[in-house]
Amino acid sequence: MARQLHARRLEGVDKNIWVEFTQLTADYKAVNVGQGFPDFSPPSFIQEAFCSAITGGASMHQYTRGFGHPALVKILAKFFGRIVGRDIDPMEDFQITVGAYQALFCTFQALIDEGDEVIIVEPFFDCYQPMVKMAGGTPSSNLYTLSSADWVLSPEELASNLNPRTKAIVINTPNNPLGKVYQRDELQMIADFCIKHDIICISDEVYEWLTYDGAQHIKIASLPGMWERTVTIGSAGKSFSATGWKVGWAMGPGNIIKHLKTIHQNSVYHCATAAQEAVAMGFQREYDTFGTEDSYFKQLPAQLHKKRLRLAECLRSVGLEPVMPQGGYFMITDISSLQVDLNDPSTKDEPYDFRIVKWLIKEKGLATIPVSGFYSPEHRGNVQNYIRFCFVKVIWFVCI
Amino acid sequence: TLGKCAHCPSVCVCVFTSVYVVFHFMDGLNAEVEFPRLWDYKSITYILGYLHMTHKNAKRIEGLDKNVWITFTSVAADPTIVNLGQGYPDIPPPSYVKEGLVQAVMVDRLNQYTRGFGHPTLVKALSQVYGKVCGRQIDPFKEILVTVGGYGSLFCSIQGLIEEGDEVIIIEPFFDCYVPMVKMAGAKPVFIPLRLSDRKTDISSADWFLDQDELASKFNSKTKAIIINTPNNPIGKVFTRNELQAIADLCIKHDTLCLSDEVYEWLTYKGHDHVKIATLPGMWDRTITVGSAGKTFSVTGWKLGWSIGPEHLVKHLQTVMQNSLYACPTPLQEAVAQGLLRDYELMGQPDCYFSSLAEELQGKRDRIATILKQAGMNPVIPEGGYFMIADVTALNQHLSHVEDDEPYDYKFIKWMTKEKKLAAIPVTAFCGEESIKHFEKYIRFCFIKQDSTLDAAEAILKNWNKA
């Protein structure tokens, strides 16, 4: 064909770190301790819930309500209503999506127009930036860097980035890749900023149950004045260690969620019925056991807390310096002390951490993720000495 | 008195007497502006609208919030109503498909992320099945994308390849999502209706055709793509090789892409063969073909579909995928793969589900046609798919008492649902404004229903005139 084929909205968003590194990992059959998914099974109650849904009648295999399977939105409204301390409307205040990933997509597509600016705190889960761009928005040019000295968001930096086109800010707590869990006063600072400047807050909380060392996850939507301007994103995949199910949600006030519904009904329209039914059953169980020893949302962080410590020891034993995460699935580590003879010509123009990661995959059969992939292109040059490990794994060895 | 805006604490609106309004608001740069003015109601609304712009939706969804399914799902939610409206089976899926899913869920690693563009087992199975059907080697990794249903395939195709300034030809009547998806991509839908020949009795979907001159007139230098759907929803037309060749000739002449929605590809009735436009000369390189596990295996609630085409087109759909969902659910993909592999081995044999379902539905099609005729409606016998449209003109049902200024079929459906307890879908939901008058006497029935549902429908239709 003679003419340009692709739509311009795809420009600059065609590269993807997961596509690149999962391919390389598969090609070299490396042990995958990079990508964020467990290598252990989901809890048996959730697998059983799915099987029970599958064998549970004809309607489980046909379309359900497009905006979310009724059983699922009802239990989520109850569950999160109790946490946030308000009556959440299951039909108006939720959009169930194909993973939290699609919830983010619906949010950006629904709310961001050409020329709108979105503040993204660095380091960030990599999809935020291309999603903002695909929606025609501008990821804020002076992206906020969590200063590496203490990984804290500075109010002055936040305020200096504001301009009349600023529409939204994206936060992720617990944060991927750092593992930072935002404290109440930090969230209050962000909340004050949003309220003062009438900005929407998009809060990616997929790792909400995974906090360690007594760190507490706080929902910014529960702070005064924030429910009406926050879209909170959640994930069944991360909650139940079943990332392959791809069930997530966006939760927020009906007048904002309705726009996400419009995107959803014009893009995928429905999510898989049986998977939603199974997640509903899982949440019912967690609602009933919340706070007790039987709750998976309590057992999982306890289990991961130990793996996190083991990984840190392992890394220190080979002379590396991990950054201890307060939450989430990941640990980043400074690799400056690694003495490696990088003679791979295919990677010579890439950032240092990309080169190290590729060397580890090809020479050591170990797959991790370069942390500069979680920074904006403008800032990538400053952070080339960290790689990210996922500790949600049974098999743990590091051989460098 | 100073009052606070209920929604936005940074705006205070003060109204006293009906003459003076004082605005006091803080703008983004921290300055306070306070001024007394004489404002009329319109200005106030404008200002309040501006101040609430943060919560305003992006332009791409303007006007796209309504949806025929949302309207009609609620209408027919009443269990006493016989629902021949929404297009999904109430017959069970084949048991080996359900068993395949149970088996997949019990394998630990199949509960975690798989390859974003499609689970390897599935794309390889699709490559086998469609390689055989198309008579060509299809690269499972570069020429196939797995999506969230046929719907998701349409979305990735349109987002990947269509943009502002493009025109997209859509044949009426069309599956309703094509138009909002094209509009959301910023492009302009250009309609061409299927037209009924002069035939008066025993009408089939083959009697609906595209006027060739009219079709040619719709193509111009802005035409980026044409969307075709064969077998067609709602009419059930199965485009013949000659008809597809005519479309292909125009695509090649005008360097246009073809998006071919073939979700009902296995459901063609005796004497009619499904032809893939991508297999015509010169068409593989410019066609994306959409398929659906939901329609293939009667599992619409699984929401898995696929786009198949040349690498230079599919790669753009993959880019959309990696920036929207990343991956489809793993266990469902594994189960569909196993189902496809089983039926691939049986292709050409009577117990291959791809053909056995069509056989089963042929009986249901003929039965529904008979009972609609008995009620005085004029059905259009479909050559494929699981829908049948029927002309209700002969019933002479007066609906002028129904207040809304909706097309006749919408009013008829609402009346029929309420008075006869039978639900169907108005066909004008599937056409543009200008063609309403051609289609407003038609309503759409779905016949992929259990015998008990068809029995209940028969009882209603037999007694139609006895009320």
XYZ file of C-alpha atoms in Angstrom, chain A residues 315 320-323 331-335 371 385-389:
16
model
C 21.862 -9.790 46.740
C 24.937 -5.689 45.548
C 22.893 -3.025 47.337
C 19.164 -3.602 47.308
C 16.637 -0.885 48.126
C 13.056 -4.934 44.817
C 15.471 -2.718 42.944
C 19.163 -3.033 43.426
C 22.128 -0.842 42.644
C 24.472 -2.678 40.295
C 14.865 0.296 36.034
C 22.515 1.664 37.621
C 19.456 -0.150 38.962
C 17.817 -3.397 37.992
C 14.510 -4.760 39.243
C 13.886 -8.168 40.754
